PDB file of C-alpha atoms in Angstrom:
ATOM      1  CA  MET A   1    -268.347 -10.467 128.352  1.00  0.00           C
ATOM      2  CA  GLY A   2    -266.738 -13.586 126.865  1.00  0.00           C
ATOM      3  CA  SER A   3    -269.762 -14.012 124.620  1.00  0.00           C
ATOM      4  CA  GLY A   4    -269.190 -10.472 123.409  1.00  0.00           C
ATOM      5  CA  ILE A   5    -265.550 -11.007 122.501  1.00  0.00           C
ATOM      6  CA  LEU A   6    -266.414 -14.199 120.650  1.00  0.00           C
ATOM      7  CA  LEU A   7    -269.163 -12.232 118.660  1.00  0.00           C
ATOM      8  CA  LEU A   8    -266.774  -9.434 118.117  1.00  0.00           C
ATOM      9  CA  ALA A   9    -264.041 -11.831 116.922  1.00  0.00           C
ATOM     10  CA  ALA A  10    -266.487 -13.692 114.643  1.00  0.00           C
ATOM     11  CA  PHE A  11    -267.716 -10.363 113.166  1.00  0.00           C
ATOM     12  CA  GLY A  12    -264.197  -9.117 112.707  1.00  0.00           C
ATOM     13  CA  ASN A  13    -263.057 -12.232 110.839  1.00  0.00           C
ATOM     14  CA  SER A  14    -266.049 -12.212 108.523  1.00  0.00           C
ATOM     15  CA  LEU A  15    -265.633  -8.510 107.882  1.00  0.00           C
ATOM     16  CA  THR A  16    -262.027  -8.865 106.968  1.00  0.00           C
ATOM     17  CA  TRP A  17    -262.547 -11.939 104.933  1.00  0.00           C
ATOM     18  CA  HIS A  18    -264.984  -9.833 102.727  1.00  0.00           C
ATOM     19  CA  LEU A  19    -262.708  -6.902 102.610  1.00  0.00           C
ATOM     20  CA  GLN A  20    -259.854  -9.190 101.817  1.00  0.00           C
ATOM     21  CA  ARG A  21    -261.801 -10.617  98.854  1.00  0.00           C
ATOM     22  CA  PHE A  22    -262.298  -6.950  97.648  1.00  0.00           C
ATOM     23  CA  TRP A  23    -258.514  -6.309  98.093  1.00  0.00           C
ATOM     24  CA  GLY A  24    -257.625  -9.430  96.312  1.00  0.00           C
ATOM     25  CA  ALA A  25    -260.006  -8.426  93.324  1.00  0.00           C
ATOM     26  CA  SER A  26    -258.646  -5.065  93.090  1.00  0.00           C
ATOM     27  CA  GLY A  27    -255.120  -5.496  94.559  1.00  0.00           C
ATOM     28  CA  TYR A  28    -253.402  -5.468  91.120  1.00  0.00           C
ATOM     29  CA  PHE A  29    -255.035  -2.209  90.305  1.00  0.00           C
ATOM     30  CA  TRP A  30    -253.902  -0.386  93.184  1.00  0.00           C
ATOM     31  CA  GLN A  31    -250.242  -1.723  93.065  1.00  0.00           C
ATOM     32  CA  ASP A  32    -250.134  -0.977  89.281  1.00  0.00           C
ATOM     33  CA  LEU A  33    -251.416   2.569  90.215  1.00  0.00           C
ATOM     34  CA  TRP A  34    -248.732   2.860  92.873  1.00  0.00           C
ATOM     35  CA  THR A  35    -245.937   1.611  90.526  1.00  0.00           C
ATOM     36  CA  LYS A  36    -246.781   4.216  88.061  1.00  0.00           C
ATOM     37  CA  LEU A  37    -246.704   7.038  90.739  1.00  0.00           C
ATOM     38  CA  TYR A  38    -243.616   5.509  92.152  1.00  0.00           C
ATOM     39  CA  LEU A  39    -241.806   5.824  88.746  1.00  0.00           C
ATOM     40  CA  GLN A  40    -242.939   9.116  88.191  1.00  0.00           C
ATOM     41  CA  PHE A  41    -241.397  10.400  91.371  1.00  0.00           C
ATOM     42  CA  GLU A  42    -238.357   8.110  91.006  1.00  0.00           C
ATOM     43  CA  GLY A  43    -235.509   9.673  92.965  1.00  0.00           C
ATOM     44  CA  HIS A  44    -237.732  12.203  94.647  1.00  0.00           C
ATOM     45  CA  ASN A  45    -239.161  10.234  97.553  1.00  0.00           C
ATOM     46  CA  ALA A  46    -239.069  13.186  99.966  1.00  0.00           C
ATOM     47  CA  ALA A  47    -241.277  15.130  97.561  1.00  0.00           C
ATOM     48  CA  MET A  48    -243.636  12.115  97.044  1.00  0.00           C
ATOM     49  CA  PHE A  49    -243.889  11.631 100.937  1.00  0.00           C
ATOM     50  CA  TYR A  50    -244.509  15.246 101.487  1.00  0.00           C
ATOM     51  CA  LEU A  51    -247.354  15.452  98.879  1.00  0.00           C
ATOM     52  CA  GLY A  52    -248.850  12.133 100.064  1.00  0.00           C
ATOM     53  CA  THR A  53    -248.896  13.061 103.752  1.00  0.00           C
ATOM     54  CA  MET A  54    -250.004  16.717 103.199  1.00  0.00           C
ATOM     55  CA  LEU A  55    -251.948  17.227 100.004  1.00  0.00           C
ATOM     56  CA  ALA A  56    -254.169  14.180 100.368  1.00  0.00           C
ATOM     57  CA  PRO A  57    -255.087  14.932 104.027  1.00  0.00           C
ATOM     58  CA  PHE A  58    -255.478  18.711 103.312  1.00  0.00           C
ATOM     59  CA  LEU A  59    -257.999  17.823 100.511  1.00  0.00           C
ATOM     60  CA  THR A  60    -259.817  15.617 102.596  1.00  0.00           C
ATOM     61  CA  PHE A  61    -260.004  18.139 105.456  1.00  0.00           C
ATOM     62  CA  TRP A  62    -261.124  21.011 103.227  1.00  0.00           C
ATOM     63  CA  PHE A  63    -263.464  19.074 101.071  1.00  0.00           C
ATOM     64  CA  THR A  64    -265.373  17.567 104.008  1.00  0.00           C
ATOM     65  CA  ASN A  65    -265.484  21.004 105.844  1.00  0.00           C
ATOM     66  CA  GLY A  66    -266.267  22.879 102.672  1.00  0.00           C
ATOM     67  CA  LEU A  67    -269.531  20.823 102.577  1.00  0.00           C
ATOM     68  CA  LEU A  68    -270.289  21.380 106.345  1.00  0.00           C
ATOM     69  CA  LEU A  69    -269.391  25.191 106.072  1.00  0.00           C
ATOM     70  CA  LEU A  70    -272.055  25.500 103.379  1.00  0.00           C
ATOM     71  CA  VAL A  71    -274.607  24.163 105.761  1.00  0.00           C
ATOM     72  CA  ASP A  72    -273.248  26.223 108.718  1.00  0.00           C
ATOM     73  CA  LEU A  73    -273.342  29.496 106.828  1.00  0.00           C
ATOM     74  CA  THR A  74    -276.506  29.111 104.632  1.00  0.00           C
ATOM     75  CA  GLY A  75    -278.470  26.739 106.703  1.00  0.00           C
ATOM     76  CA  ARG A  76    -279.070  24.708 103.406  1.00  0.00           C
ATOM     77  CA  PRO A  77    -279.926  21.980 102.503  1.00  0.00           C
ATOM     78  CA  SER A  78    -282.405  22.552 105.585  1.00  0.00           C
ATOM     79  CA  PHE A  79    -282.867  18.773 106.107  1.00  0.00           C
ATOM     80  CA  ILE A  80    -279.346  18.503 107.502  1.00  0.00           C
ATOM     81  CA  THR A  81    -279.943  21.215 110.161  1.00  0.00           C
ATOM     82  CA  ARG A  82    -282.505  18.904 111.666  1.00  0.00           C
ATOM     83  CA  TYR A  83    -279.512  16.706 112.812  1.00  0.00           C
ATOM     84  CA  ARG A  84    -277.886  19.498 114.725  1.00  0.00           C
ATOM     85  CA  ILE A  85    -276.800  18.373 118.271  1.00  0.00           C
ATOM     86  CA  GLN A  86    -277.082  21.675 120.132  1.00  0.00           C
ATOM     87  CA  VAL A  87    -280.261  22.699 118.471  1.00  0.00           C
ATOM     88  CA  ASP A  88    -280.229  26.357 119.452  1.00  0.00           C
ATOM     89  CA  LYS A  89    -276.455  27.063 118.556  1.00  0.00           C
ATOM     90  CA  ASN A  90    -274.648  28.331 115.460  1.00  0.00           C
ATOM     91  CA  ILE A  91    -277.784  29.665 113.651  1.00  0.00           C
ATOM     92  CA  PRO A  92    -276.175  31.202 111.687  1.00  0.00           C
ATOM     93  CA  VAL A  93    -272.334  30.788 112.545  1.00  0.00           C
ATOM     94  CA  ASP A  94    -270.846  34.000 113.644  1.00  0.00           C
ATOM     95  CA  GLN A  95    -268.634  34.745 110.544  1.00  0.00           C
ATOM     96  CA  GLY A  96    -266.106  37.031 112.396  1.00  0.00           C
ATOM     97  CA  LYS A  97    -265.372  34.100 114.834  1.00  0.00           C
ATOM     98  CA  LEU A  98    -265.370  31.789 111.884  1.00  0.00           C
ATOM     99  CA  TRP A  99    -262.910  33.776 109.769  1.00  0.00           C
ATOM    100  CA  HIS A 100    -260.618  33.986 112.936  1.00  0.00           C
ATOM    101  CA  ALA A 101    -260.693  30.068 113.354  1.00  0.00           C
ATOM    102  CA  ILE A 102    -260.090  29.507 109.761  1.00  0.00           C
ATOM    103  CA  LYS A 103    -256.897  31.706 109.771  1.00  0.00           C
ATOM    104  CA  GLN A 104    -255.569  29.749 112.769  1.00  0.00           C
ATOM    105  CA  VAL A 105    -256.312  26.506 111.080  1.00  0.00           C
ATOM    106  CA  VAL A 106    -254.444  27.339 108.040  1.00  0.00           C
ATOM    107  CA  PHE A 107    -251.533  28.576 109.988  1.00  0.00           C
ATOM    108  CA  ASN A 108    -251.491  25.347 111.940  1.00  0.00           C
ATOM    109  CA  GLN A 109    -251.489  23.226 108.741  1.00  0.00           C
ATOM    110  CA  VAL A 110    -248.994  25.189 106.711  1.00  0.00           C
ATOM    111  CA  PHE A 111    -246.517  26.434 109.245  1.00  0.00           C
ATOM    112  CA  LEU A 112    -246.746  23.530 111.851  1.00  0.00           C
ATOM    113  CA  SER A 113    -247.943  20.380 110.213  1.00  0.00           C
ATOM    114  CA  GLY A 114    -245.813  21.090 107.034  1.00  0.00           C
ATOM    115  CA  PRO A 115    -242.458  21.136 108.784  1.00  0.00           C
ATOM    116  CA  MET A 116    -243.469  18.384 110.995  1.00  0.00           C
ATOM    117  CA  VAL A 117    -244.128  16.086 108.042  1.00  0.00           C
ATOM    118  CA  ILE A 118    -240.749  16.903 106.611  1.00  0.00           C
ATOM    119  CA  GLY A 119    -238.968  16.033 109.838  1.00  0.00           C
ATOM    120  CA  ILE A 120    -241.240  12.682 110.143  1.00  0.00           C
ATOM    121  CA  TYR A 121    -239.950  11.657 106.720  1.00  0.00           C
ATOM    122  CA  TYR A 122    -236.320  11.886 107.591  1.00  0.00           C
ATOM    123  CA  LEU A 123    -237.070  10.065 110.991  1.00  0.00           C
ATOM    124  CA  MET A 124    -239.035   7.245 109.088  1.00  0.00           C
ATOM    125  CA  THR A 125    -236.138   6.628 106.632  1.00  0.00           C
ATOM    126  CA  LEU A 126    -234.115   5.448 109.633  1.00  0.00           C
ATOM    127  CA  ARG A 127    -236.567   2.395 109.617  1.00  0.00           C
ATOM    128  CA  GLY A 128    -236.380   1.790 105.921  1.00  0.00           C
ATOM    129  CA  ASP A 129    -237.882   3.328 102.773  1.00  0.00           C
ATOM    130  CA  PRO A 130    -241.475   4.701 103.439  1.00  0.00           C
ATOM    131  CA  CYS A 131    -241.978   5.137  99.896  1.00  0.00           C
ATOM    132  CA  GLY A 132    -241.167   1.493  98.748  1.00  0.00           C
ATOM    133  CA  PRO A 133    -242.216   0.097  95.454  1.00  0.00           C
ATOM    134  CA  GLN A 134    -244.407  -2.604  97.099  1.00  0.00           C
ATOM    135  CA  LEU A 135    -247.798  -1.761  98.738  1.00  0.00           C
ATOM    136  CA  PRO A 136    -248.357  -3.296 102.087  1.00  0.00           C
ATOM    137  CA  THR A 137    -250.647  -6.445 102.271  1.00  0.00           C
ATOM    138  CA  PHE A 138    -254.253  -5.939 103.320  1.00  0.00           C
ATOM    139  CA  HIS A 139    -253.892  -7.421 106.624  1.00  0.00           C
ATOM    140  CA  ARG A 140    -250.781  -5.483 107.365  1.00  0.00           C
ATOM    141  CA  GLY A 141    -252.436  -2.309 106.441  1.00  0.00           C
ATOM    142  CA  LEU A 142    -255.465  -3.260 108.669  1.00  0.00           C
ATOM    143  CA  MET A 143    -253.170  -3.982 111.474  1.00  0.00           C
ATOM    144  CA  GLU A 144    -251.460  -0.794 111.190  1.00  0.00           C
ATOM    145  CA  LEU A 145    -254.626   1.426 111.127  1.00  0.00           C
ATOM    146  CA  ALA A 146    -255.858  -0.446 114.290  1.00  0.00           C
ATOM    147  CA  PHE A 147    -252.454   0.121 116.011  1.00  0.00           C
ATOM    148  CA  CYS A 148    -252.314   3.806 115.019  1.00  0.00           C
ATOM    149  CA  SER A 149    -255.995   4.151 116.657  1.00  0.00           C
ATOM    150  CA  ILE A 150    -254.820   2.685 119.792  1.00  0.00           C
ATOM    151  CA  VAL A 151    -251.681   4.932 120.007  1.00  0.00           C
ATOM    152  CA  GLU A 152    -253.835   7.965 119.136  1.00  0.00           C
ATOM    153  CA  GLU A 153    -256.260   7.186 121.875  1.00  0.00           C
ATOM    154  CA  VAL A 154    -253.477   6.874 124.580  1.00  0.00           C
ATOM    155  CA  MET A 155    -251.611   9.885 123.489  1.00  0.00           C
ATOM    156  CA  PHE A 156    -254.507  12.158 122.688  1.00  0.00           C
ATOM    157  CA  TYR A 157    -256.300  11.279 126.104  1.00  0.00           C
ATOM    158  CA  TYR A 158    -253.481  12.026 128.430  1.00  0.00           C
ATOM    159  CA  SER A 159    -252.207  15.187 126.344  1.00  0.00           C
ATOM    160  CA  HIS A 160    -255.637  16.459 126.269  1.00  0.00           C
ATOM    161  CA  ARG A 161    -256.142  16.066 130.022  1.00  0.00           C
ATOM    162  CA  LEU A 162    -252.843  17.712 130.618  1.00  0.00           C
ATOM    163  CA  PHE A 163    -253.992  20.734 128.732  1.00  0.00           C
ATOM    164  CA  HIS A 164    -257.148  20.799 130.753  1.00  0.00           C
ATOM    165  CA  HIS A 165    -254.829  21.547 133.966  1.00  0.00           C
ATOM    166  CA  PRO A 166    -255.633  25.104 134.991  1.00  0.00           C
ATOM    167  CA  ALA A 167    -252.065  26.163 134.766  1.00  0.00           C
ATOM    168  CA  LEU A 168    -252.128  25.221 130.973  1.00  0.00           C
ATOM    169  CA  TYR A 169    -255.936  25.592 130.129  1.00  0.00           C
ATOM    170  CA  LYS A 170    -256.185  29.320 130.484  1.00  0.00           C
ATOM    171  CA  HIS A 171    -253.098  30.084 128.308  1.00  0.00           C
ATOM    172  CA  ILE A 172    -253.393  27.178 125.582  1.00  0.00           C
ATOM    173  CA  HIS A 173    -256.449  25.094 125.517  1.00  0.00           C
ATOM    174  CA  LYS A 174    -258.988  27.723 126.455  1.00  0.00           C
ATOM    175  CA  GLN A 175    -258.470  28.751 122.622  1.00  0.00           C
ATOM    176  CA  HIS A 176    -260.006  25.519 121.418  1.00  0.00           C
ATOM    177  CA  HIS A 177    -262.879  25.794 123.818  1.00  0.00           C
ATOM    178  CA  GLU A 178    -264.043  29.226 122.658  1.00  0.00           C
ATOM    179  CA  TRP A 179    -266.392  27.095 120.644  1.00  0.00           C
ATOM    180  CA  THR A 180    -268.855  25.359 123.290  1.00  0.00           C
ATOM    181  CA  ALA A 181    -270.968  24.268 120.155  1.00  0.00           C
ATOM    182  CA  PRO A 182    -268.098  23.012 117.838  1.00  0.00           C
ATOM    183  CA  ILE A 183    -268.221  22.970 114.033  1.00  0.00           C
ATOM    184  CA  GLY A 184    -265.999  20.835 111.812  1.00  0.00           C
ATOM    185  CA  VAL A 185    -263.432  23.217 110.735  1.00  0.00           C
ATOM    186  CA  VAL A 186    -262.317  24.106 114.458  1.00  0.00           C
ATOM    187  CA  SER A 187    -261.248  20.344 114.944  1.00  0.00           C
ATOM    188  CA  ILE A 188    -257.841  21.809 114.449  1.00  0.00           C
ATOM    189  CA  TYR A 189    -258.482  25.328 115.710  1.00  0.00           C
ATOM    190  CA  ALA A 190    -255.888  25.239 118.458  1.00  0.00           C
ATOM    191  CA  HIS A 191    -252.886  27.131 120.043  1.00  0.00           C
ATOM    192  CA  PRO A 192    -249.745  26.177 118.276  1.00  0.00           C
ATOM    193  CA  LEU A 193    -248.534  24.226 121.166  1.00  0.00           C
ATOM    194  CA  GLU A 194    -251.597  22.226 121.597  1.00  0.00           C
ATOM    195  CA  HIS A 195    -251.560  21.557 117.853  1.00  0.00           C
ATOM    196  CA  VAL A 196    -248.189  20.127 117.986  1.00  0.00           C
ATOM    197  CA  PHE A 197    -248.506  18.080 121.041  1.00  0.00           C
ATOM    198  CA  SER A 198    -252.185  17.003 121.086  1.00  0.00           C
ATOM    199  CA  ASN A 199    -253.216  17.052 117.521  1.00  0.00           C
ATOM    200  CA  MET A 200    -250.256  16.073 115.565  1.00  0.00           C
ATOM    201  CA  LEU A 201    -247.946  13.827 117.853  1.00  0.00           C
ATOM    202  CA  PRO A 202    -250.863  11.360 118.739  1.00  0.00           C
ATOM    203  CA  ALA A 203    -251.635  10.921 115.126  1.00  0.00           C
ATOM    204  CA  VAL A 204    -248.152  10.850 113.540  1.00  0.00           C
ATOM    205  CA  SER A 205    -246.728   8.513 116.230  1.00  0.00           C
ATOM    206  CA  GLY A 206    -248.257   5.234 115.112  1.00  0.00           C
ATOM    207  CA  PRO A 207    -246.889   5.353 111.482  1.00  0.00           C
ATOM    208  CA  VAL A 208    -243.493   6.291 112.857  1.00  0.00           C
ATOM    209  CA  ILE A 209    -243.312   3.450 115.454  1.00  0.00           C
ATOM    210  CA  LEU A 210    -244.160   0.979 112.694  1.00  0.00           C
ATOM    211  CA  GLY A 211    -242.326   2.425 109.878  1.00  0.00           C
ATOM    212  CA  SER A 212    -245.403   2.492 107.737  1.00  0.00           C
ATOM    213  CA  HIS A 213    -245.755   2.767 103.971  1.00  0.00           C
ATOM    214  CA  LEU A 214    -246.776   5.988 102.686  1.00  0.00           C
ATOM    215  CA  ALA A 215    -249.959   4.718 101.468  1.00  0.00           C
ATOM    216  CA  THR A 216    -250.913   3.498 104.874  1.00  0.00           C
ATOM    217  CA  THR A 217    -249.535   6.746 106.465  1.00  0.00           C
ATOM    218  CA  SER A 218    -251.500   8.882 104.149  1.00  0.00           C
ATOM    219  CA  LEU A 219    -254.603   6.805 104.414  1.00  0.00           C
ATOM    220  CA  TRP A 220    -254.468   6.994 108.395  1.00  0.00           C
ATOM    221  CA  TYR A 221    -253.879  10.846 108.244  1.00  0.00           C
ATOM    222  CA  CYS A 222    -256.960  11.048 105.989  1.00  0.00           C
ATOM    223  CA  LEU A 223    -258.962   9.019 108.342  1.00  0.00           C
ATOM    224  CA  ALA A 224    -257.869  10.891 111.456  1.00  0.00           C
ATOM    225  CA  LEU A 225    -258.853  14.180 110.070  1.00  0.00           C
ATOM    226  CA  PHE A 226    -262.111  13.046 108.856  1.00  0.00           C
ATOM    227  CA  SER A 227    -262.862  11.400 112.271  1.00  0.00           C
ATOM    228  CA  THR A 228    -261.885  14.636 114.052  1.00  0.00           C
ATOM    229  CA  THR A 229    -264.023  16.801 111.751  1.00  0.00           C
ATOM    230  CA  ILE A 230    -266.959  14.420 112.247  1.00  0.00           C
ATOM    231  CA  SER A 231    -266.434  14.656 115.992  1.00  0.00           C
ATOM    232  CA  HIS A 232    -266.627  18.453 115.893  1.00  0.00           C
ATOM    233  CA  CYS A 233    -269.193  18.962 113.126  1.00  0.00           C
ATOM    234  CA  GLY A 234    -272.176  19.623 115.521  1.00  0.00           C
ATOM    235  CA  TYR A 235    -274.476  17.329 113.446  1.00  0.00           C
ATOM    236  CA  HIS A 236    -275.190  13.694 114.274  1.00  0.00           C
ATOM    237  CA  LEU A 237    -275.840  12.413 110.815  1.00  0.00           C
ATOM    238  CA  PRO A 238    -277.231   9.065 109.719  1.00  0.00           C
ATOM    239  CA  PHE A 239    -274.705   6.328 108.630  1.00  0.00           C
ATOM    240  CA  LEU A 240    -271.603   8.314 110.299  1.00  0.00           C
ATOM    241  CA  PRO A 241    -269.797   7.893 113.518  1.00  0.00           C
ATOM    242  CA  SER A 242    -271.578   9.599 116.392  1.00  0.00           C
ATOM    243  CA  PRO A 243    -270.164  13.067 117.383  1.00  0.00           C
ATOM    244  CA  GLU A 244    -272.300  13.194 120.779  1.00  0.00           C
ATOM    245  CA  PHE A 245    -269.081  12.052 122.696  1.00  0.00           C
ATOM    246  CA  HIS A 246    -266.832  14.936 121.900  1.00  0.00           C
ATOM    247  CA  ASP A 247    -269.736  17.369 121.459  1.00  0.00           C
ATOM    248  CA  PHE A 248    -270.453  16.905 125.180  1.00  0.00           C
ATOM    249  CA  HIS A 249    -266.890  17.621 125.880  1.00  0.00           C
ATOM    250  CA  HIS A 250    -267.246  21.071 124.343  1.00  0.00           C
ATOM    251  CA  LEU A 251    -270.360  21.559 126.201  1.00  0.00           C
ATOM    252  CA  LYS A 252    -269.220  20.608 129.768  1.00  0.00           C
ATOM    253  CA  PHE A 253    -265.330  20.666 129.400  1.00  0.00           C
ATOM    254  CA  ASN A 254    -264.467  18.062 132.075  1.00  0.00           C
ATOM    255  CA  GLN A 255    -265.895  14.941 130.443  1.00  0.00           C
ATOM    256  CA  CYS A 256    -264.990  12.692 127.431  1.00  0.00           C
ATOM    257  CA  PHE A 257    -261.308  13.617 126.875  1.00  0.00           C
ATOM    258  CA  GLY A 258    -260.465  10.876 124.493  1.00  0.00           C
ATOM    259  CA  VAL A 259    -261.272   9.663 120.953  1.00  0.00           C
ATOM    260  CA  LEU A 260    -262.622   6.182 121.442  1.00  0.00           C
ATOM    261  CA  GLY A 261    -263.793   6.451 124.839  1.00  0.00           C
ATOM    262  CA  VAL A 262    -261.888   3.611 126.311  1.00  0.00           C
ATOM    263  CA  LEU A 263    -259.838   5.587 128.616  1.00  0.00           C
ATOM    264  CA  ASP A 264    -262.508   7.798 129.621  1.00  0.00           C
ATOM    265  CA  ARG A 265    -264.295   4.555 130.867  1.00  0.00           C
ATOM    266  CA  LEU A 266    -261.115   3.337 132.619  1.00  0.00           C
ATOM    267  CA  HIS A 267    -260.698   6.575 134.353  1.00  0.00           C
ATOM    268  CA  GLY A 268    -264.247   7.516 135.045  1.00  0.00           C
ATOM    269  CA  THR A 269    -264.207  10.751 133.017  1.00  0.00           C
ATOM    270  CA  ASP A 270    -267.477   9.834 131.117  1.00  0.00           C
ATOM    271  CA  GLY A 271    -269.633   9.283 134.350  1.00  0.00           C
ATOM    272  CA  LYS A 272    -271.729  12.448 133.820  1.00  0.00           C
ATOM    273  CA  PHE A 273    -272.012  11.843 130.107  1.00  0.00           C
ATOM    274  CA  ARG A 274    -273.388   8.288 130.687  1.00  0.00           C
ATOM    275  CA  GLN A 275    -276.447   9.659 132.497  1.00  0.00           C
ATOM    276  CA  THR A 276    -277.499  12.017 129.887  1.00  0.00           C
ATOM    277  CA  LYS A 277    -279.599  11.741 126.760  1.00  0.00           C
ATOM    278  CA  GLN A 278    -276.700  12.552 124.760  1.00  0.00           C
ATOM    279  CA  TYR A 279    -275.223   9.041 125.820  1.00  0.00           C
ATOM    280  CA  GLU A 280    -278.449   7.341 124.763  1.00  0.00           C
ATOM    281  CA  ARG A 281    -278.009   8.888 121.325  1.00  0.00           C
ATOM    282  CA  HIS A 282    -274.308   7.911 121.003  1.00  0.00           C
ATOM    283  CA  PHE A 283    -274.497   5.402 118.376  1.00  0.00           C
ATOM    284  CA  LEU A 284    -274.303   5.199 114.440  1.00  0.00           C
ATOM    285  CA  PHE A 285    -277.842   5.233 113.441  1.00  0.00           C
ATOM    286  CA  THR A 286    -279.219   3.923 110.049  1.00  0.00           C
ATOM    287  CA  ASN A 287    -282.507   5.768 109.504  1.00  0.00           C
ATOM    288  CA  PHE A 288    -283.391   9.253 108.769  1.00  0.00           C
ATOM    289  CA  THR A 289    -285.279  10.261 111.833  1.00  0.00           C
ATOM    290  CA  PRO A 290    -283.055  12.632 113.807  1.00  0.00           C
ATOM    291  CA  LEU A 291    -282.087  11.292 117.201  1.00  0.00           C
ATOM    292  CA  SER A 292    -283.266  14.472 118.993  1.00  0.00           C
ATOM    293  CA  GLU A 293    -286.819  13.437 117.971  1.00  0.00           C
ATOM    294  CA  SER A 294    -286.545   9.725 118.370  1.00  0.00           C
ATOM    295  CA  ILE A 295    -284.792  10.142 121.625  1.00  0.00           C
ATOM    296  CA  PRO A 296    -286.053  13.606 122.900  1.00  0.00           C
ATOM    297  CA  ASP A 297    -284.723  15.604 125.813  1.00  0.00           C
ATOM    298  CA  GLN A 298    -286.708  15.329 129.083  1.00  0.00           C
ATOM    299  CA  PRO A 299    -289.292  18.089 129.130  1.00  0.00           C
ATOM    300  CA  LYS A 300    -288.028  20.929 131.480  1.00  0.00           C
ATOM    301  CA  LYS A 301    -289.763  21.078 134.952  1.00  0.00           C
ATOM    302  CA  LEU A 302    -291.825  24.121 135.551  1.00  0.00           C
ATOM    303  CA  GLN A 303    -290.892  26.179 138.572  1.00  0.00           C
TER     304      GLN A 303
END
């Protein structure tokens, strides 16, 4: 374990050194771009914050899911369907069920996320100016993203498990679990209460606690939405994070409640998952052979 920590630290230092060099080479470009934007919105910080925390994440979510929906609805390009995790599901996606989910997703974004972001702006102004003229340093931004990831893991894990309590599940969280084989767009298909307390609060709390700059906050929201889309997309694609963990949660319901898996390991809520082929496939792979082929399921025993 000690050797692993040292290697991780060495890798982290090396990676951040290379990224810092990139940031140092391009930092003036980003600062200059931000300064121009800042001057355009001078005196209208609330509008700039709203656009930065709604428009950029909104476009990230729908661009990513637009591409995925093309595959889900048409089966093309066919080479992507080879990476489907639950190979016999969503061929094709039920369009009626999909349209119902999309309407709920848009409602959640417009009527719940939108007003919450306005409230978050006024809350963050109590800490300072979230739209200040100076961008955060590279290491400050990296630290804040790491902190937000930890906050999200803790808050999402426990709120998610709470919504699995029988008293709440059948009235609230069951809606999200209508999709036992998820697709990307259903990542925020949820009952309004769940969207507020289990989708939004874990994601927005980190920047509020830190009093983050708009640039970091917007980047974090985009990364969080991209991450949850990949976790729900139903395809384990090369060079992208593994969605096997959360896909297994949709399949089995009582396993894999978190985002990173740290608290699942601590609380033992990934025990069944770790005994499966899905767990063996749960890594980022860098070739083009689908893991369902390189790590195939055990053949079913004949009765």
